[in-house]
Coordinates of C-alpha atoms in Angstrom, one line a residue:
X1 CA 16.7 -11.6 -28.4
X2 CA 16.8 -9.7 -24.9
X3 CA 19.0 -6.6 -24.7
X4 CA 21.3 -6.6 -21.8
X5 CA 21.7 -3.2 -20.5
X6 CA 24.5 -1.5 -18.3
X7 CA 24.2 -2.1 -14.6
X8 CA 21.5 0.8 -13.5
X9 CA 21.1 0.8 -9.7
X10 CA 23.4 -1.2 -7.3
X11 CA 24.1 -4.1 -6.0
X12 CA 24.0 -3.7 -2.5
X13 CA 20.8 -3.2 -0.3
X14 CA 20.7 -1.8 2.9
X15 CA 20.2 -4.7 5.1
X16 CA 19.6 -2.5 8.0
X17 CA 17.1 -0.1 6.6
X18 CA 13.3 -0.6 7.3
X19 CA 11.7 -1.5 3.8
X20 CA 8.3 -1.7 4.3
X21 CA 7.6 1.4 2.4
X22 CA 8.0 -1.0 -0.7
X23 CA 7.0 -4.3 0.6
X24 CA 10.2 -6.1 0.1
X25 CA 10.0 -8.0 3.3
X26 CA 7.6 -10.5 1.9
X27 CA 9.9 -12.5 -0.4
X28 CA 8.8 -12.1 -4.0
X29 CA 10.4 -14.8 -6.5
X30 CA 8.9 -18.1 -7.7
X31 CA 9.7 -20.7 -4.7
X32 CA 9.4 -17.2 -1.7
X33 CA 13.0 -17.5 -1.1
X34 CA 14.6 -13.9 -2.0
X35 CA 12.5 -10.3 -2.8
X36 CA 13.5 -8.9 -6.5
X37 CA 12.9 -4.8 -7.1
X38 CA 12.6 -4.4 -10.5
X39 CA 12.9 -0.7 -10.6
X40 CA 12.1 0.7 -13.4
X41 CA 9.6 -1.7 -13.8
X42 CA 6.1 -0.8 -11.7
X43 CA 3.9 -3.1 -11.5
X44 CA 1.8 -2.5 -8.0
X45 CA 3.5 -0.2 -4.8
X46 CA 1.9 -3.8 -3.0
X47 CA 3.2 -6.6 -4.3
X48 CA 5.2 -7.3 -7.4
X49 CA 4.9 -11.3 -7.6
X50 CA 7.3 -13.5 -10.1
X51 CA 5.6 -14.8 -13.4
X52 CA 4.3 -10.8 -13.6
X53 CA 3.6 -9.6 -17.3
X54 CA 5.2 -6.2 -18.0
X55 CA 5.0 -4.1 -21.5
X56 CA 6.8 -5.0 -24.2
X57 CA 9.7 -2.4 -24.5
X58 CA 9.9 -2.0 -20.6
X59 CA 13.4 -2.1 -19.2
X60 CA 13.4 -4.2 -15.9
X61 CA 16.4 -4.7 -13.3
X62 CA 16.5 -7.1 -11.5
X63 CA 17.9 -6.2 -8.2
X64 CA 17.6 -8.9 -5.0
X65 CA 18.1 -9.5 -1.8
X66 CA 17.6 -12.5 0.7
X67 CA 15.0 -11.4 3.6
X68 CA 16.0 -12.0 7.0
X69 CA 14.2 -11.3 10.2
X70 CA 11.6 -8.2 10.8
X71 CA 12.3 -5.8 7.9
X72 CA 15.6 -6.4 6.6
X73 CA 17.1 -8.0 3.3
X74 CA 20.8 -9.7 3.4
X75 CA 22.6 -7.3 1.0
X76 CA 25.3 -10.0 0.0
X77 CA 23.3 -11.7 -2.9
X78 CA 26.1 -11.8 -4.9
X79 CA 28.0 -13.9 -2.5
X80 CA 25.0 -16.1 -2.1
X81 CA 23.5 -16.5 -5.2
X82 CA 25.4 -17.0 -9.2
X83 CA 22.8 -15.4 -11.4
X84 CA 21.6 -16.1 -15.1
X85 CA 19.4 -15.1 -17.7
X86 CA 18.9 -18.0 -20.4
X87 CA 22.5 -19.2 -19.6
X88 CA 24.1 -16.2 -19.7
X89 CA 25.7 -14.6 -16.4
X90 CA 24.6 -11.1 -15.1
X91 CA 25.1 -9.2 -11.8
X92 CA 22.9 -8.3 -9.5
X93 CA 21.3 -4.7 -10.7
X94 CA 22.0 -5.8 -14.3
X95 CA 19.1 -4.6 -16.5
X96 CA 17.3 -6.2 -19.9
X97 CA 14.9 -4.8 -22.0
X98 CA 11.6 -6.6 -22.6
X99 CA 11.2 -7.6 -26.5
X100 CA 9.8 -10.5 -26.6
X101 CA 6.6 -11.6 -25.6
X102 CA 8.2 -14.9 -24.0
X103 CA 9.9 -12.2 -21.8
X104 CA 12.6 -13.2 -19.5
X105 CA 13.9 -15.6 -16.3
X106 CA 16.8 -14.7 -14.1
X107 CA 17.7 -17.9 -12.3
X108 CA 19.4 -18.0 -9.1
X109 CA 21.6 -20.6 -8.0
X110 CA 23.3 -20.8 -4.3
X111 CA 26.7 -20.9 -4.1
X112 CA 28.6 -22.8 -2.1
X113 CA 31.0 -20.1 -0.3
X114 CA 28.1 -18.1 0.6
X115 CA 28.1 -17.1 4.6
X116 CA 25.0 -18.8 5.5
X117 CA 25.5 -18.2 8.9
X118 CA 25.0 -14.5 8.1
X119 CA 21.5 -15.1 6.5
X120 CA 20.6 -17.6 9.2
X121 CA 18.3 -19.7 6.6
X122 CA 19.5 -22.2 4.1
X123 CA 19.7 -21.3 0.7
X124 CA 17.6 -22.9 -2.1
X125 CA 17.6 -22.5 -5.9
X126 CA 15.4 -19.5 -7.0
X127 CA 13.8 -17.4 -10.1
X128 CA 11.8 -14.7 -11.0
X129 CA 10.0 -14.4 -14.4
X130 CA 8.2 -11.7 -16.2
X131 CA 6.5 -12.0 -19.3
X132 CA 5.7 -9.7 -22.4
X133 CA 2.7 -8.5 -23.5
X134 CA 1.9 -5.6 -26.1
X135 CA -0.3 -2.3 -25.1
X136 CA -2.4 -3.1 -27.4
X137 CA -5.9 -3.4 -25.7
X138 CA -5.0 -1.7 -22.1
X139 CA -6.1 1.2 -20.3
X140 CA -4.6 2.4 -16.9
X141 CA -6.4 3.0 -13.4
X142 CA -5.6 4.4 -10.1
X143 CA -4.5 2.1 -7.9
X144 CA -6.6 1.9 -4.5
X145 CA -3.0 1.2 -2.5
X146 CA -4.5 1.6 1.0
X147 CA -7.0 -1.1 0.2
X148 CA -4.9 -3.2 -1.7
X149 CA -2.5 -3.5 1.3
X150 CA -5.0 -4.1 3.6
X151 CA -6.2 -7.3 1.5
X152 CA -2.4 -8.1 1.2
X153 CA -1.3 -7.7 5.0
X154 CA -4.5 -8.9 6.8
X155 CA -6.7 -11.8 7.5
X156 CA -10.1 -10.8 6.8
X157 CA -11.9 -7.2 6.3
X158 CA -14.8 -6.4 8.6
X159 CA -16.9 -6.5 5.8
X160 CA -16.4 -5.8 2.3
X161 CA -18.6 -3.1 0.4
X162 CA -18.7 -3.6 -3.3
X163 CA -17.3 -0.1 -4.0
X164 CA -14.6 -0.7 -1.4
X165 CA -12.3 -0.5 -4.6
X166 CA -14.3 1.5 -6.9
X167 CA -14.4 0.1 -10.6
X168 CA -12.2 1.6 -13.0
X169 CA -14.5 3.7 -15.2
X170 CA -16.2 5.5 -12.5
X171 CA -15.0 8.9 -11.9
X172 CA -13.1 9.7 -9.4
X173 CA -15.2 12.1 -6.3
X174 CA -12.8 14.1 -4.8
X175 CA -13.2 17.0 -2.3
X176 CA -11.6 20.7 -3.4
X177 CA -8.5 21.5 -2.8
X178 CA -7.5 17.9 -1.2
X179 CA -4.1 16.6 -2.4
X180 CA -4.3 12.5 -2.8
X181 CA -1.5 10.4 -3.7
X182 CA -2.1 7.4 -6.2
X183 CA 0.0 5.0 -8.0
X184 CA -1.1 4.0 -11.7
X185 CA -1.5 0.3 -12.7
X186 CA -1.6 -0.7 -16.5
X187 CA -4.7 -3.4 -17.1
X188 CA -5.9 -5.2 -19.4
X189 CA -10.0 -5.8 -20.3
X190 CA -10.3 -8.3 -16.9
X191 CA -8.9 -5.6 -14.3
X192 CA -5.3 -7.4 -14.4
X193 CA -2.0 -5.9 -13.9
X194 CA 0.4 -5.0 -16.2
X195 CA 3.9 -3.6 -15.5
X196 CA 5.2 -0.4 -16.9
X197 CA 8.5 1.1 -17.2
X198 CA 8.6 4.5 -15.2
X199 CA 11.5 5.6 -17.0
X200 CA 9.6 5.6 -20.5
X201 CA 5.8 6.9 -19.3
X202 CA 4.1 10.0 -18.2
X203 CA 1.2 10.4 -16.0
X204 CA -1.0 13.3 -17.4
X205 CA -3.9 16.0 -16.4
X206 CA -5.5 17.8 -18.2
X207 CA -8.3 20.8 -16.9
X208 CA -11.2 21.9 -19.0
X209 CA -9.7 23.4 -22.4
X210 CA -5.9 23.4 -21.1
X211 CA -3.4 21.4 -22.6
X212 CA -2.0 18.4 -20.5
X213 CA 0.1 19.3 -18.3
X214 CA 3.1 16.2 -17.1
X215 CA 2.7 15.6 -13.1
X216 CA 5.2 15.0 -11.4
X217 CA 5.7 12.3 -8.3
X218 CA 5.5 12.9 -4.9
X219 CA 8.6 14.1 -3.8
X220 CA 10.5 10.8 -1.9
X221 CA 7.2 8.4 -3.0
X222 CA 8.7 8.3 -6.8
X223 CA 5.4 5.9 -7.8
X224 CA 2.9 8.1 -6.3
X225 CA 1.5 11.3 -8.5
X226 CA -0.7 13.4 -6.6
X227 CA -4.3 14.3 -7.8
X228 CA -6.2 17.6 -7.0
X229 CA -9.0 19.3 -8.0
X230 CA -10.3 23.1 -7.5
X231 CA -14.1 24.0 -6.4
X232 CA -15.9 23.0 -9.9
X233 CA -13.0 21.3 -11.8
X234 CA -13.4 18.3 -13.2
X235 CA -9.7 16.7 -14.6
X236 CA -8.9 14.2 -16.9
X237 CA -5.9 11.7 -15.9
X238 CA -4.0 9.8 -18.6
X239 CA -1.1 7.8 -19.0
X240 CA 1.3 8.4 -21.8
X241 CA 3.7 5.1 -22.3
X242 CA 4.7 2.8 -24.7
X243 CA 3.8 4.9 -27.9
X244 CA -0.2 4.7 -26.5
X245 CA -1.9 7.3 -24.5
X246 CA -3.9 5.0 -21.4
X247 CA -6.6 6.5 -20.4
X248 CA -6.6 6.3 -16.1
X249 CA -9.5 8.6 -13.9
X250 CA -11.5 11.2 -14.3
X251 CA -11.5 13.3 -11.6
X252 CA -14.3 15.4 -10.4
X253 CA -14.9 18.0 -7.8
X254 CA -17.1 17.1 -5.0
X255 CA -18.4 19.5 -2.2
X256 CA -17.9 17.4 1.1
X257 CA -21.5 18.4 1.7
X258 CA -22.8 16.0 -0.9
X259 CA -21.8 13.2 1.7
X260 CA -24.6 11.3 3.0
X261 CA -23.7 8.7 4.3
X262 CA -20.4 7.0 6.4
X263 CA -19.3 3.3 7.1
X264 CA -16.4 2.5 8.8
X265 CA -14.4 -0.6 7.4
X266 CA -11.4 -2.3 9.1
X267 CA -8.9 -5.1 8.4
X268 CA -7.9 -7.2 10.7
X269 CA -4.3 -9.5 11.3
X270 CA -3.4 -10.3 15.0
X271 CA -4.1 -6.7 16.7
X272 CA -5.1 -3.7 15.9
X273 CA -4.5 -2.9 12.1
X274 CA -6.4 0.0 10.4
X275 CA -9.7 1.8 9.4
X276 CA -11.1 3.6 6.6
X277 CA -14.9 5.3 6.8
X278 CA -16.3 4.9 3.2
X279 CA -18.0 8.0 2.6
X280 CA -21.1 7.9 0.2
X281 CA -23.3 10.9 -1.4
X282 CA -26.5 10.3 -2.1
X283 CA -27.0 8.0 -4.9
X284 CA -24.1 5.7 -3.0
X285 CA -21.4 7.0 -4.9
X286 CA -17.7 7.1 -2.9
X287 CA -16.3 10.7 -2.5
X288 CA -13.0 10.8 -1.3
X289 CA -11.0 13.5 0.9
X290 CA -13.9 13.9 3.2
X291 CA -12.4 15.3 6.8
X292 CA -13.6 12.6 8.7
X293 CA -12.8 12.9 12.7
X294 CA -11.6 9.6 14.3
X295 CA -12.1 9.1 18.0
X296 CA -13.4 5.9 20.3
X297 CA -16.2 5.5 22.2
X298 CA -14.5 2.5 24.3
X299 CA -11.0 1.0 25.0
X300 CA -7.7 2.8 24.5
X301 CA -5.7 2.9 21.1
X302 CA -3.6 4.7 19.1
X303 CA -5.3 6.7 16.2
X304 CA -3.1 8.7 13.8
X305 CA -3.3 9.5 9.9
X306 CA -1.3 7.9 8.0
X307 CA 0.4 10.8 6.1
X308 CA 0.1 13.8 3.9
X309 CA -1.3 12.4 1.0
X310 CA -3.6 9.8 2.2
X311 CA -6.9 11.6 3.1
X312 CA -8.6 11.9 6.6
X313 CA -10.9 9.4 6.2
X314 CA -8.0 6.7 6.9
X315 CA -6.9 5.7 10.2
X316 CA -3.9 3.9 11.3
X317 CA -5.0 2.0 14.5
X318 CA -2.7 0.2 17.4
X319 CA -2.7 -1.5 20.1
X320 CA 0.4 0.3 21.9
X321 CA -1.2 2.8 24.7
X322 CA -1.3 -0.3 27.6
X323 CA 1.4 -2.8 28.6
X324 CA 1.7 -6.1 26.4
X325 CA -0.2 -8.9 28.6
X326 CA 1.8 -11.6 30.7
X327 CA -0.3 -14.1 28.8
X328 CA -3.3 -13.8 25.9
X329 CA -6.0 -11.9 27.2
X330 CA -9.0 -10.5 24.7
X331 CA -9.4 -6.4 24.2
X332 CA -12.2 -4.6 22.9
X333 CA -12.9 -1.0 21.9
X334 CA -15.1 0.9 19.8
X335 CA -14.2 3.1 16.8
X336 CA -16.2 6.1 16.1
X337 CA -15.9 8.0 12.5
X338 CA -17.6 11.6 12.4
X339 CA -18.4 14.0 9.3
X340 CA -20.7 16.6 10.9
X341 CA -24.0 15.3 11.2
X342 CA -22.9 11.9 9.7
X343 CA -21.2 9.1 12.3
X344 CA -20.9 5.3 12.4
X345 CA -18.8 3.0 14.6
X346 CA -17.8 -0.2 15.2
X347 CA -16.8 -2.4 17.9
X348 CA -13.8 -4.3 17.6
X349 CA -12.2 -7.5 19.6
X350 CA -8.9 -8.8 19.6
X351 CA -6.7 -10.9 21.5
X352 CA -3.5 -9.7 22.6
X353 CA -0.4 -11.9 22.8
X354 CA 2.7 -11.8 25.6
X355 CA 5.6 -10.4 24.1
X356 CA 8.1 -12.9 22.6
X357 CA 11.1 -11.4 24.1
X358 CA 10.3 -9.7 28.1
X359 CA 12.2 -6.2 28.2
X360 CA 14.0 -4.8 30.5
X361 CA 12.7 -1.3 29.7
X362 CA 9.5 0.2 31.1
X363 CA 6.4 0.4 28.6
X364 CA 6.0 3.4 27.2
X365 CA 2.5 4.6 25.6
X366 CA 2.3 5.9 22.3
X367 CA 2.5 9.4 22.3
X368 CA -0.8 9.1 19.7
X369 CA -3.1 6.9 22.1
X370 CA -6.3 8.0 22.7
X371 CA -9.0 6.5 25.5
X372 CA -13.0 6.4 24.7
X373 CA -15.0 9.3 24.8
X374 CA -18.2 7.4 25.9
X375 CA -21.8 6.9 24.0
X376 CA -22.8 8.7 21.0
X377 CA -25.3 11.1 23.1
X378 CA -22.4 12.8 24.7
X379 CA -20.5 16.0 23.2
X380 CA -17.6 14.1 22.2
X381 CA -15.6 16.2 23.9
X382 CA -15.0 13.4 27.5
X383 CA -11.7 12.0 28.2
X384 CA -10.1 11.6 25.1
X385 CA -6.3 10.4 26.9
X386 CA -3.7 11.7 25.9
X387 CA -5.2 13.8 23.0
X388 CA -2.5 13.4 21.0
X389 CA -3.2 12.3 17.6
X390 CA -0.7 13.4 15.1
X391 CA 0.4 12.8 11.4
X392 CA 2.6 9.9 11.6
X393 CA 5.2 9.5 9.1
X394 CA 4.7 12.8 7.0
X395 CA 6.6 13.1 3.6
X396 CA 7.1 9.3 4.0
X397 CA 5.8 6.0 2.9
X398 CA 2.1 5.9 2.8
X399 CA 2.4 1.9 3.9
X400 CA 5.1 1.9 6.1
X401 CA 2.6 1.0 9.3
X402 CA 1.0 -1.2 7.3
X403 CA 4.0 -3.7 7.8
X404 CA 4.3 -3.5 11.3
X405 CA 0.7 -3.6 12.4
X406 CA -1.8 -6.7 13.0
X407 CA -5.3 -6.9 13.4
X408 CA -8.0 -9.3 14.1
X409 CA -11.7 -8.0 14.3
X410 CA -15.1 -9.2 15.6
X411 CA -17.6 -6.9 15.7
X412 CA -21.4 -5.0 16.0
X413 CA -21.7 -1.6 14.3
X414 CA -23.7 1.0 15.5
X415 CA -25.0 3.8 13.9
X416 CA -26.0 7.5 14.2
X417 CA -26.8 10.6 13.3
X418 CA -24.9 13.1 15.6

C-alpha cells in the first residue's frame, strides 16, 4: 500500500511569477488540462509528462496548478479541483511514497464552485500517473538540457548531427577550468527516463585516487550539479540513490586546441530561437566549453549567452533589434560562429508576424542586438550595432529564453577557415 506523507511544499503557486525556468507552462497531466511539479521527484528539467515511471522508494508530491495565459498557473487548484488518490482525498502538495510497482494516480475532479471566470477556460476532469519500477538494471547520464529543450520548444532543427546528443557511454570532453551545469536522468538499457527522488540521492566525483567527493547544486538551479575539470584531470561522475551507485559521465580534460572542426546548429519555432556550434576534435568527437565567438555576417539580431553555466558555444538568438512589421514580411540574416582559425555559418529566414496587440509605447531595441559584420574575408571587426552582447539571465534559469522565443529556419551554410 502507498504511504501518505505530510504535506511538504504548498499549495499555492505564484500565478504571477514567470515559470519557464521549469517548464510548467506547457500543461503536464494525462488529458493537458493542468501542470503537476512533483518535487522531489526529477524526472527531466524539460518535461515531466503523466504516465512517467519513477524509482521505487521515491517520494513524489504532487503539486498543481491550472495554466493560464503566457507563463502563469491559476494558483486556486484547490478551489477548482477535489483531488484523490485510489479514492482517498489528499490536498494539493500532499506527498506519497512509491512502493509499488503499480505506482500511483491522483485524480482530479472540477468542482462546481470553482471561479471559472478567474481561469478563463472550462474545467475538465484530469490525472496524472507515475508508475514504479526497481533500480535494478539502470545507470544514470547527463542530461543534454539545452538540446532537449530545443527538440521540446521548436519545430524542426536545421539539421540534426548524430552526436547532437552524445551517447551515454562516451566520455564527456570538456575544456579546463570551464564550469558546466547538467541535470542527471536515471535510464534504463533503451536510453529511457526514470524519475528519482532528489531528496534520497547524491550526485558524486571522484578525481584520480581521491575519494568521492558529494557535489552540490547550482546555487538557485537546485537540479543542476556543475561539472569541472583541471588541465589533465579526468573525473568520474556517479549517482548514489536508491541503495545503487549509477554510474553517469566520465569527464575528461580537453585542451580547446584539440578542436578541429565547428558546425553551427539551430532550432527553429516562429522567429528567431537559438544556436549552438558543435565543436569536434579530430577524430569527430564533441568537446564542450570551447569559447566560441558569435557574431552575424548579415541582418540584425540579438545574440547573448545564455548564462553562467551553459558554455560559450550556445547562443540565444532574437528577433527584437527592429520594429515588429504592420503585416508578415520574411527576414534573413547570417550567423557566424568563430574558434580561432575555425568558423562556420549559416543563413537563416524567417517570417515575422504583426504584433497581436498595437502598443502605444515606442519600440525599443534590445540592448544585446547586434547588426552583420559583412563577408568572411573581412577582420570581423565592421559594424557590429550596438556591440552589446551580454550574459543574459546570470545565476538564473538556463531555459528561461527558451520559453519565450520562436524560430523558424531555412537555410545555406557556408564555411571557412578564418
Amino acid at each position: 500500500m502507498l504511504t501518505f506523507l505530510a504535506r511538504v511544499v504548498p499549495g499555492c503557486l505564484l500565478a504571477t511569477a514567470c515559470l519557464a525556468a521549469s517548464g510548467c507552462t506547457s500543461a503536464n497531466s494525462e488529458d493537458g488540462h493542468l501542470y503537476v511539479f512533483l518535487r522531489p521527484l526529477f524526472y527531466s528539467a524539460v518535461h515531466q509528462p503523466s504516465g512517467l515511471r519513477a524509482l521505487l522508494g521515491s517520494k513524489v508530491c504532487f503539486d498543481a496548478g491550472i495554466p493560464e495565459s503566457g507563463d502563469t498557473l491559476f494558483d486556486g487548484i484547490e478551489a477548482c479541483y477535489d483531488m484523490a488518490i485510489a479514492g482517498v482525498p489528499i490536498a494539493d502538495g500532499d506527498c506519497v511514497i512509491l512502493d509499488q510497482p503499480s505506482g500511483v494516480q491522483v485524480d482530479y475532479t472540477p468542482r462546481a464552485d470553482c471561479p471559472v471566470e478567474e481561469v478563463e477556460l472550462g474545467l475538465l476532469p484530469d490525472r496524472f500517473r507515475v508508475e514504479g519500477v526497481p533500480v535494478d538494471g539502470l545507470r544514470a547520464r547527463l542530461e543534454w538540457h539545452m538540446e532537449h529543450w530545443a527538440e521540446h520548444l521548436g519545430e524542426r532543427l536545421s539539421s540534426r548531427p548524430a552526436d547532437l546528443i552524445p551517447d551515454a557511454d562516451e566520455p564527456l570532453r570538456l575544456v579546463p577550468d570551464v564550469v558546466v551545469g547538467y541535470p542527471v536522468n536515471v535510464i534504463d538499457a533503451a536510453g529511457e527516463r526514470v524519475g528519482w527522488d532528489l531528496s534520497q540521492g547524491r550526485v558524486l566525483e571522484a578525481k584520480g585516487g581521491d575519494p568521492a567527493r558529494t557535489l552540490t547544486p547550482i546555487e538557485d538551479a537546485d537540479t543542476l550539479w556543475p561539472v569541472r575539470v583541471g588541465a589533465g584531470e579526468q573525473s568520474t561522475i556517479t549517482l548514489e540513490v536508491a541503495g545503487a551507485v549509477l554510474p553517469v559521465a566520465t569527464v575528461v580534460a580537453t585542451p580547446v586546441e584539440q578542436a578541429a572542426s565547428l558546425e553551427i546548429v539551430a532550432a527553429f519555432n516562429g522567429e528567431p530561437f537559438g544556436a549552438r556550434a558543435i565543436v569536434r576534435d579530430g577524430e569527430g568527437r564533441v568537446i564542450v566549453g570551447a569559447p566560441v565567438e558569435w557574431s552575424l555576417v548579415e541582418g540584425e539580431l540579438v545574440l547573448t549567452s545564455v548564462d553562467d553555466f551553459t558554455p560559450p558555444e550556445y547562443t540565444i538568438i532574437a528577433d527584437d533589434c527592429v520594429p515588429p512589421p504592420a503585416a508578415t514580411e520574411s527576414r534573413r540574416a547570417v550567423l557566424r560562429a568563430r574558434l580561432g582559425e575555425l568558423s562556420d555559418e549559416l543563413e537563416i529566414e524567417w517570417m515575422a508576424m504583426p504584433p497581436e496587440e498595437v502598443s502605444d509605447e515606442p519600440f525599443s531595441p534590445d540592448p544585446a542586438c547586434q547588426r552583420g559584420t559583412g563577408p568572411a574575408g573581412d577582420d570581423g571587426l565592421g559594424d557590429r550595432g550596438c556591440n552589446c552582447a551580454s550574459r543574459a539571465g546570470a545565476g538564473g534559469g538556463n531555459w528561461t529564453w527558451l520559453a519565450a522565443l520562436t524560430l523558424m529556419l531555412g537555410g545555406r551554410r557556408r564555411r571557412g577557415g578564418g
